[in-house]
mmCIF file of C-alpha atoms and ligand atoms in Angstrom:
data_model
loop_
_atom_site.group_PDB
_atom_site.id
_atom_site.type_symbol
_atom_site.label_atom_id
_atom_site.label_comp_id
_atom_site.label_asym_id
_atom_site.label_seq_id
_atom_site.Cartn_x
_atom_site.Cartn_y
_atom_site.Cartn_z
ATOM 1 C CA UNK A 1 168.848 86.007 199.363
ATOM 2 C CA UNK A 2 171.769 86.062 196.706
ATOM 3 C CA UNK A 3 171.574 82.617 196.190
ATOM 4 C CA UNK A 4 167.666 83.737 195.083
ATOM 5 C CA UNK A 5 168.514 86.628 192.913
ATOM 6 C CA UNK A 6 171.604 84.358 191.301
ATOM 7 C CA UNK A 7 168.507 81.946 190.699
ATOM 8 C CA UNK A 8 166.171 84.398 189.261
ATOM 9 C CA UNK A 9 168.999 85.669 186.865
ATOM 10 C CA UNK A 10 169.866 82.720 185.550
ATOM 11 C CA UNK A 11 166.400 82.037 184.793
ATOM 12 C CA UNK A 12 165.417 85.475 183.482
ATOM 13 C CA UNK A 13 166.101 84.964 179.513
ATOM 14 C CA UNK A 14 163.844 81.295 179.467
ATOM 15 C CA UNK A 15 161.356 83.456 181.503
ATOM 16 C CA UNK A 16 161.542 86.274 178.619
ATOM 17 C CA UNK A 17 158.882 85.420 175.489
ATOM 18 C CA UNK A 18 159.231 86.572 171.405
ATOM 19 C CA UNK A 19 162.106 87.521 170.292
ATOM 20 C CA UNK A 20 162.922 89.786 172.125
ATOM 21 C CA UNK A 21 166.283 89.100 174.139
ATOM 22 C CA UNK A 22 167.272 86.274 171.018
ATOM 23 C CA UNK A 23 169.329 87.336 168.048
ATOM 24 C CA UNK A 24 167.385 88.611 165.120
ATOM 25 C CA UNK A 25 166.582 86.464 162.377
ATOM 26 C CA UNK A 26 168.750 86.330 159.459
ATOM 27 C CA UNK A 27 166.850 85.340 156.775
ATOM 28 C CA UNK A 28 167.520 83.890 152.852
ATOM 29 C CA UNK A 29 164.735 83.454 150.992
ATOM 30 C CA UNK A 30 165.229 81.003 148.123
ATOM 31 C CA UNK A 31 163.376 80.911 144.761
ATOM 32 C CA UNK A 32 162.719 79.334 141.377
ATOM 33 C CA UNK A 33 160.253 77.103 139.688
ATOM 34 C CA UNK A 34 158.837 73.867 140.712
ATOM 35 C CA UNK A 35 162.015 71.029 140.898
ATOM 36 C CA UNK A 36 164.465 73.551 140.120
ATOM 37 C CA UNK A 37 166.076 71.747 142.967
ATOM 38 C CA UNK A 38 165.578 74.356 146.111
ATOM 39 C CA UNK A 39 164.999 71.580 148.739
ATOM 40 C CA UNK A 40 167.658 69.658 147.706
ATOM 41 C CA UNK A 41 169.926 72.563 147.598
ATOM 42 C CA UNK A 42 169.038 73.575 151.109
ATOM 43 C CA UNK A 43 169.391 70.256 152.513
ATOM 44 C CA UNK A 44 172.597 70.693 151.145
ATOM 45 C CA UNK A 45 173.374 73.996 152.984
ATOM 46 C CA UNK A 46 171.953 72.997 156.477
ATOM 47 C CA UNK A 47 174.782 69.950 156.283
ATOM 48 C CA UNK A 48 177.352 72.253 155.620
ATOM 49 C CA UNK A 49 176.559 76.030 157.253
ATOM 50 C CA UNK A 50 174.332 76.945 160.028
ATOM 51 C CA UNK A 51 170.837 77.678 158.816
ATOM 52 C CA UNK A 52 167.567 75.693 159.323
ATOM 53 C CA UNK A 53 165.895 75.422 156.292
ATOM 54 C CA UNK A 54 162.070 76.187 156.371
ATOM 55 C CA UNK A 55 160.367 75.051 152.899
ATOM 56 C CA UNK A 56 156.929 77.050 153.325
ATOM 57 C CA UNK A 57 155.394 74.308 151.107
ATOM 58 C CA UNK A 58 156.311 71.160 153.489
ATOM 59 C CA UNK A 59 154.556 73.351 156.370
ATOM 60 C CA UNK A 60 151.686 73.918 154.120
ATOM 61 C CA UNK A 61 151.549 70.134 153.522
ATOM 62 C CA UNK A 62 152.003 69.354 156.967
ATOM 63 C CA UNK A 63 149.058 71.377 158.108
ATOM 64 C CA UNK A 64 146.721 69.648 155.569
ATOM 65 C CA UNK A 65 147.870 67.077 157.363
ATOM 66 C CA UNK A 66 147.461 67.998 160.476
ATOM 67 C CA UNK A 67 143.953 66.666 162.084
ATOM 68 C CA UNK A 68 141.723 69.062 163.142
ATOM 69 C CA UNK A 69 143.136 72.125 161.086
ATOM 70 C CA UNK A 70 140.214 74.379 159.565
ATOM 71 C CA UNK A 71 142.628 74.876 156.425
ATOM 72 C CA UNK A 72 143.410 71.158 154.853
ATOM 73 C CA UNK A 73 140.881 71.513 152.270
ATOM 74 C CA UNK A 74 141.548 74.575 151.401
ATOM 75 C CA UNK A 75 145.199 74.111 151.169
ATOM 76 C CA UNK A 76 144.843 71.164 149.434
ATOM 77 C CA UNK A 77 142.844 72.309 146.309
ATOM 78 C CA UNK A 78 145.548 75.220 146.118
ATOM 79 C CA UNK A 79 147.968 72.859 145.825
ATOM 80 C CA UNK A 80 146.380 70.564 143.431
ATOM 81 C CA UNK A 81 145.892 73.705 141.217
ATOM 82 C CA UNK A 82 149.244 75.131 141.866
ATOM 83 C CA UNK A 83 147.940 78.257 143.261
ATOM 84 C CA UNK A 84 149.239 80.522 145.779
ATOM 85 C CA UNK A 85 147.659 79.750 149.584
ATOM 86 C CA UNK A 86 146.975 82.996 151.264
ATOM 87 C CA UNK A 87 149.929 84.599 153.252
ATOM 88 C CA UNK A 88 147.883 85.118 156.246
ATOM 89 C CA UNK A 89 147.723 81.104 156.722
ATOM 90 C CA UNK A 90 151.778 80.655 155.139
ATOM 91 C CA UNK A 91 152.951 83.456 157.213
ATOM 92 C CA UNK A 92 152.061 82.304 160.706
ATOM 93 C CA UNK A 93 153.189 78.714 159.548
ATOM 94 C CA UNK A 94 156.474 80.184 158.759
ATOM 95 C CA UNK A 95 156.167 82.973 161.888
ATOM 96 C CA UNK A 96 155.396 79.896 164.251
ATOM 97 C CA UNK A 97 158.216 77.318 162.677
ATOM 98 C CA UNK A 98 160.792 80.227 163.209
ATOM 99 C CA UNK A 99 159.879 81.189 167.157
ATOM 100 C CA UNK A 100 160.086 77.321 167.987
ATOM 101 C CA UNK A 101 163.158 77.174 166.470
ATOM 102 C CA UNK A 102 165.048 79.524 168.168
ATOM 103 C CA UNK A 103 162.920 79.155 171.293
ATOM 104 C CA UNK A 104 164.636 75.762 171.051
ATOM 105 C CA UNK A 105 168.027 76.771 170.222
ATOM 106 C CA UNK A 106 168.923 80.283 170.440
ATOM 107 C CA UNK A 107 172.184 79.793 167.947
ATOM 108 C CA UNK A 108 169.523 78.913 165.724
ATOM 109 C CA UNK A 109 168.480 82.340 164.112
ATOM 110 C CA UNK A 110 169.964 82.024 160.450
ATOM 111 C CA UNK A 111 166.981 80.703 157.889
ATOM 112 C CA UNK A 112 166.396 79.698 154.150
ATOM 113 C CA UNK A 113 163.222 80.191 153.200
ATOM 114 C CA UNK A 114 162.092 77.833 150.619
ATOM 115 C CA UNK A 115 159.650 78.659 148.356
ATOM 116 C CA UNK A 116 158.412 82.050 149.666
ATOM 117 C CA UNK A 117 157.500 84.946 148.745
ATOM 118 C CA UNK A 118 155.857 83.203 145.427
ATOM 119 C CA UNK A 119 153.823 86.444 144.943
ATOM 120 C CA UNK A 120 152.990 90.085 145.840
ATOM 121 C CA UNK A 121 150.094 88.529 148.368
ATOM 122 C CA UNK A 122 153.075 86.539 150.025
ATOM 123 C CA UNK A 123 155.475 89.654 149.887
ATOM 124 C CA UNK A 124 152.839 92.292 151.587
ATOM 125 C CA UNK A 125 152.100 89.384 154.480
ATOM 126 C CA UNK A 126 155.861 89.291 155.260
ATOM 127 C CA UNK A 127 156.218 92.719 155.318
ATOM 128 C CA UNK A 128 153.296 92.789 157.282
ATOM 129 C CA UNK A 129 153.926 90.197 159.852
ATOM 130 C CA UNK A 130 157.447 90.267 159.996
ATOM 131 C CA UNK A 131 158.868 93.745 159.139
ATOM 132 C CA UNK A 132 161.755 94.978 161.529
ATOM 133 C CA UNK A 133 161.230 91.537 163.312
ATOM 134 C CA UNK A 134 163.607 89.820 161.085
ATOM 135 C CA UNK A 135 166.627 90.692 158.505
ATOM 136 C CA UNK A 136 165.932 89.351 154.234
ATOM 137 C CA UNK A 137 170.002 89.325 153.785
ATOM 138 C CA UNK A 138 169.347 88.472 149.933
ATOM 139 C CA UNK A 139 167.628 86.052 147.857
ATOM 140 C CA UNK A 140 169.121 82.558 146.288
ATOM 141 C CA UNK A 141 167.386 81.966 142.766
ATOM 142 C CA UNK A 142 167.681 78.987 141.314
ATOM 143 C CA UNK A 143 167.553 79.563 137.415
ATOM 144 C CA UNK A 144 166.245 76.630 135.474
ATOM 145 C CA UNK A 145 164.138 76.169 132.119
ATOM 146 C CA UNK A 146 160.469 75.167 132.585
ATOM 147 C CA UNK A 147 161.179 71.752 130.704
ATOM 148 C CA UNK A 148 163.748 70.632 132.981
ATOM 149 C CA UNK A 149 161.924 71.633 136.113
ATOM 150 C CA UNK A 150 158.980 69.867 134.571
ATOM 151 C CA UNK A 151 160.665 66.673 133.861
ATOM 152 C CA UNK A 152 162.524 66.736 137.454
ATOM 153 C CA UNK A 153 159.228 67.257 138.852
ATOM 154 C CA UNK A 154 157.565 64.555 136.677
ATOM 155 C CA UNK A 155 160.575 61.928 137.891
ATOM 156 C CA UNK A 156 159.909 63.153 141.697
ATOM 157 C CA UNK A 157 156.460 62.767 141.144
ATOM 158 C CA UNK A 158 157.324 58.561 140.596
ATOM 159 C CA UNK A 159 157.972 58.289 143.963
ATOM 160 C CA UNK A 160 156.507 61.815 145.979
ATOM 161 C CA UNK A 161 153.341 60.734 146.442
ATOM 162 C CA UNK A 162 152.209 64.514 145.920
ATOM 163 C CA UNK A 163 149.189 65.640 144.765
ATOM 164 C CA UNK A 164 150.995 67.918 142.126
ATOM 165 C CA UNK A 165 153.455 65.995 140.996
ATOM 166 C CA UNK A 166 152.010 65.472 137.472
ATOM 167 C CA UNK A 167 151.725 66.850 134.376
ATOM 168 C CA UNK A 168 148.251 68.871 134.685
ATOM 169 C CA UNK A 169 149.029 70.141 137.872
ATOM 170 C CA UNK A 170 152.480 71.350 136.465
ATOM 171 C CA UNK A 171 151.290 73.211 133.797
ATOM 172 C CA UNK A 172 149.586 75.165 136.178
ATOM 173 C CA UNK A 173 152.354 75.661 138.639
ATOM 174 C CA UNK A 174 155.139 77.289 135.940
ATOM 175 C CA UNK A 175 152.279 79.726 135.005
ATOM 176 C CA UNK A 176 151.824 80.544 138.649
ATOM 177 C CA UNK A 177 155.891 80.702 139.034
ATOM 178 C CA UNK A 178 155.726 82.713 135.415
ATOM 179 C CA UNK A 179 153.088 84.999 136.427
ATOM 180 C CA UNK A 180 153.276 85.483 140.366
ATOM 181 C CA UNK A 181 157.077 84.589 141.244
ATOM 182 C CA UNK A 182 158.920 86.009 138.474
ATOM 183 C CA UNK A 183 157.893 89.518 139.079
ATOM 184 C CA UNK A 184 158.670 89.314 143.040
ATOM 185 C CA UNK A 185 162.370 88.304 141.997
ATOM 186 C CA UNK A 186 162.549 90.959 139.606
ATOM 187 C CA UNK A 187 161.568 93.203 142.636
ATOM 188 C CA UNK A 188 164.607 91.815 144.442
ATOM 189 C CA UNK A 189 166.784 92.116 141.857
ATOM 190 C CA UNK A 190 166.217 95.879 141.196
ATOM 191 C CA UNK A 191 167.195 96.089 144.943
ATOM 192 C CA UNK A 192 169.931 94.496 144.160
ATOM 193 C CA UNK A 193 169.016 91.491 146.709
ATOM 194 C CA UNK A 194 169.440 88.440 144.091
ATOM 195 C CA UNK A 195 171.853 85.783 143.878
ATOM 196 C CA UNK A 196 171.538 84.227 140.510
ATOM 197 C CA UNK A 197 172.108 80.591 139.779
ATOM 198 C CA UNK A 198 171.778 78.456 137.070
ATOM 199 C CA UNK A 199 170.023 75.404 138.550
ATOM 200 C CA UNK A 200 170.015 72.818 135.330
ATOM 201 C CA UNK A 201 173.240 71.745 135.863
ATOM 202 C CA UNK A 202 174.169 68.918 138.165
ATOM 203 C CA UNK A 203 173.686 69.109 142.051
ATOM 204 C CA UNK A 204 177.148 69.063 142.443
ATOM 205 C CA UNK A 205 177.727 71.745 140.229
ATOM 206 C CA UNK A 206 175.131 74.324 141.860
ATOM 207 C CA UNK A 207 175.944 73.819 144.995
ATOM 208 C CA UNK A 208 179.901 74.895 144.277
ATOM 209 C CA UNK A 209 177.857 78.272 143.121
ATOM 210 C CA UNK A 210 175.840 78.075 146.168
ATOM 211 C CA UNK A 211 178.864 77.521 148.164
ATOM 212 C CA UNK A 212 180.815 80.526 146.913
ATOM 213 C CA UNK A 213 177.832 82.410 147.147
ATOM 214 C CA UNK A 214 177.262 81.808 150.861
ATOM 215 C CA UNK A 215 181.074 82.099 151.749
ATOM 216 C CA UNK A 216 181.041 85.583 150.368
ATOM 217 C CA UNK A 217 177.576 86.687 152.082
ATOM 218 C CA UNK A 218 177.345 85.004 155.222
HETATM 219 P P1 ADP B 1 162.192 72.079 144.390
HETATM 220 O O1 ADP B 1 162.271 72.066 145.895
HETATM 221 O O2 ADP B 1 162.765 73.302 143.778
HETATM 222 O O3 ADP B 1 160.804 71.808 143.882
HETATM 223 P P2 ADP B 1 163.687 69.576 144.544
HETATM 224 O O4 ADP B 1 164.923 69.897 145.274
HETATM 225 O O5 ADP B 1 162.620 68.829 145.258
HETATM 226 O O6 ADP B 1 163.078 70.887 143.840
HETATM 227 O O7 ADP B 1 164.105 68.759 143.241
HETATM 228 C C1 ADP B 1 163.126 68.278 142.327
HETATM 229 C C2 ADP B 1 163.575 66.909 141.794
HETATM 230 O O8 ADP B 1 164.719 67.074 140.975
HETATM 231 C C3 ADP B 1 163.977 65.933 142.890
HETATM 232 O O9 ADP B 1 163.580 64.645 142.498
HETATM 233 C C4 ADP B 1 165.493 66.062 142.951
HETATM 234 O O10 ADP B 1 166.100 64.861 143.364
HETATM 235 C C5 ADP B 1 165.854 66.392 141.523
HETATM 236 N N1 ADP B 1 166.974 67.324 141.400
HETATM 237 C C6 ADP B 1 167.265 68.363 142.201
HETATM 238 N N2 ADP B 1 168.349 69.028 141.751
HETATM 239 C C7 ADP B 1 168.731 68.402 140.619
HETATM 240 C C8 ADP B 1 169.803 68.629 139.666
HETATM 241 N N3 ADP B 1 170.661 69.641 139.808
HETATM 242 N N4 ADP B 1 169.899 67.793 138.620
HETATM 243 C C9 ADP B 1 169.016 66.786 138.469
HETATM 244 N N5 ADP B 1 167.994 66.496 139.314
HETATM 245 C C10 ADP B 1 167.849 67.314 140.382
HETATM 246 O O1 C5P B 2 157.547 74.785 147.107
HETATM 247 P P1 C5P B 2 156.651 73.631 146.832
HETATM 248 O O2 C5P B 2 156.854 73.051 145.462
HETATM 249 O O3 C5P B 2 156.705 72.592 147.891
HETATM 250 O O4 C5P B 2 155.170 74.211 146.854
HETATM 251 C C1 C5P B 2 154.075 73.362 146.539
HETATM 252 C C2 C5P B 2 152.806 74.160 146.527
HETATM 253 O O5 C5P B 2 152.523 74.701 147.817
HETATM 254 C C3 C5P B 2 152.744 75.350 145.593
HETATM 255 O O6 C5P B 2 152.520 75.002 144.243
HETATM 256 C C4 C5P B 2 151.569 76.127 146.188
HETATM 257 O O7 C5P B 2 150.329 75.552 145.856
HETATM 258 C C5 C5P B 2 151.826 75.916 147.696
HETATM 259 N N1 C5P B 2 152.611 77.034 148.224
HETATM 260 C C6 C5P B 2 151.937 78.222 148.501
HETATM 261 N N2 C5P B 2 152.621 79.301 148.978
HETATM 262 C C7 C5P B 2 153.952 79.236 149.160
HETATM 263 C C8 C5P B 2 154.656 78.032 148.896
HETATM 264 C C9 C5P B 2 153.948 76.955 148.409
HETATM 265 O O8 C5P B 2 150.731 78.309 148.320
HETATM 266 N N3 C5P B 2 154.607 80.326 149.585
HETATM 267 MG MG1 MG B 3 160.694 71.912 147.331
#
């Protein structure tokens, strides 16, 4: 009989589903324009504090990848024209990637965001979805001049094999970023939510900003 009860205990939280009995998701979002260098930046963070680093364009990619999705077309001639999927596919990508993660590991509840919200459509699909179900501790923008995020993008694009990794495509992206993005971080920043960091310098160099940044928010 105890031995039973013991049994079920121990087996209660795996039996438990959502996120319900797990820690609540602390989340950064991080922002700027095409190659200001937010992946690389991440990867940078996830090898030196504990967050998992969800870029919501790599799951977008991934699901046009993914056979038998009813979205790969669609998501592919947003990309391709550098517009702005609709939240209610990005935001159960993102939703989905989060509850595996921490279904997975439950120390695993601390997030960057990469690349999201890009625009008011993302924004209201968060608040939406995700309202009171996770924590947006503040956001990382990475500050960088639309020639040098072209050009970075233009050298990725050598060996990326993406679809908008070239010069039409990026044209179209900075005006999305100009005319969808911008505003959202201005949004954040009147709430006093941004982190500001100038992203044309060296890797090295942002991520000592990022660093100090992190050690005094985290
Ligand atoms: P994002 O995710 O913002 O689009 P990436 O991190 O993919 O940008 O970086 C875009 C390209 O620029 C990559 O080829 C990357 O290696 C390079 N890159 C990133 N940060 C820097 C930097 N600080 N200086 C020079 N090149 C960079
Ligand atoms: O962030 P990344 O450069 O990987 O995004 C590539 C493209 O993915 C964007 O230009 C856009 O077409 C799409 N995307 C999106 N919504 C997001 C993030 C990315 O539609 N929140
Ligand atoms: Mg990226």
């Amino acid at each position: 009989m105890i031995v039973a009860l013991l049994h079920r205990l121990k087996k209660l939280p795996r039996a438990v589903h959502g996120w319900s009995v797990m820690m609540k998701p602390q989340v950064v979002f991080v922002l700027g324009g095409p190659g200001a260098g937010k992946g690389t930046q991440c990867a940078r963070i996830v090898a030196n504090y504990s967050y998992t680093h969800l870029s919501a364009g790599d799951l977008l990619r991934a699901e046009r990848s993914r056979s038998g999705s009813e979205f790969g077309q669609l998501i592919d001639s947003y990309i391709k024209e550098g517009k702005i999927v609709p939240v209610e596919i990005t935001i159960n990508l993102l939703k989905k990637a989060m509850e595996e993660t921490m279904k997975a590991d439950e120390k695993k509840f601390r997030f960057l965001i990469d690349g999201f919200p890009r625009n008011q459509d993302n924004l209201q699909g968060w608040n939406t979805v995700m309202d009171g179900k996770a924590d947006v501790k503040f956001v990382l923008f990475f500050d960088c001049g639309n020639e040098v995020c072209i050009d970075r993008c233009l050298e990725r694009g050598k060996s990326s094999g993406r679809t908008d990794d070239n010069r039409e495509s990026l044209e179209k992206r900075i005006q999305t970023y100009l005319q969808s993005t911008r505003p959202i971080i201005v949004q954040y920043e009147k709430q006093g939510k941004v982190c500001t960091i100038d992203a044309s310098r060296s890797v090295d160099e942002v991520f000592a900003d990022v660093k100090n940044i992190l050690d005094k928010e985290s």
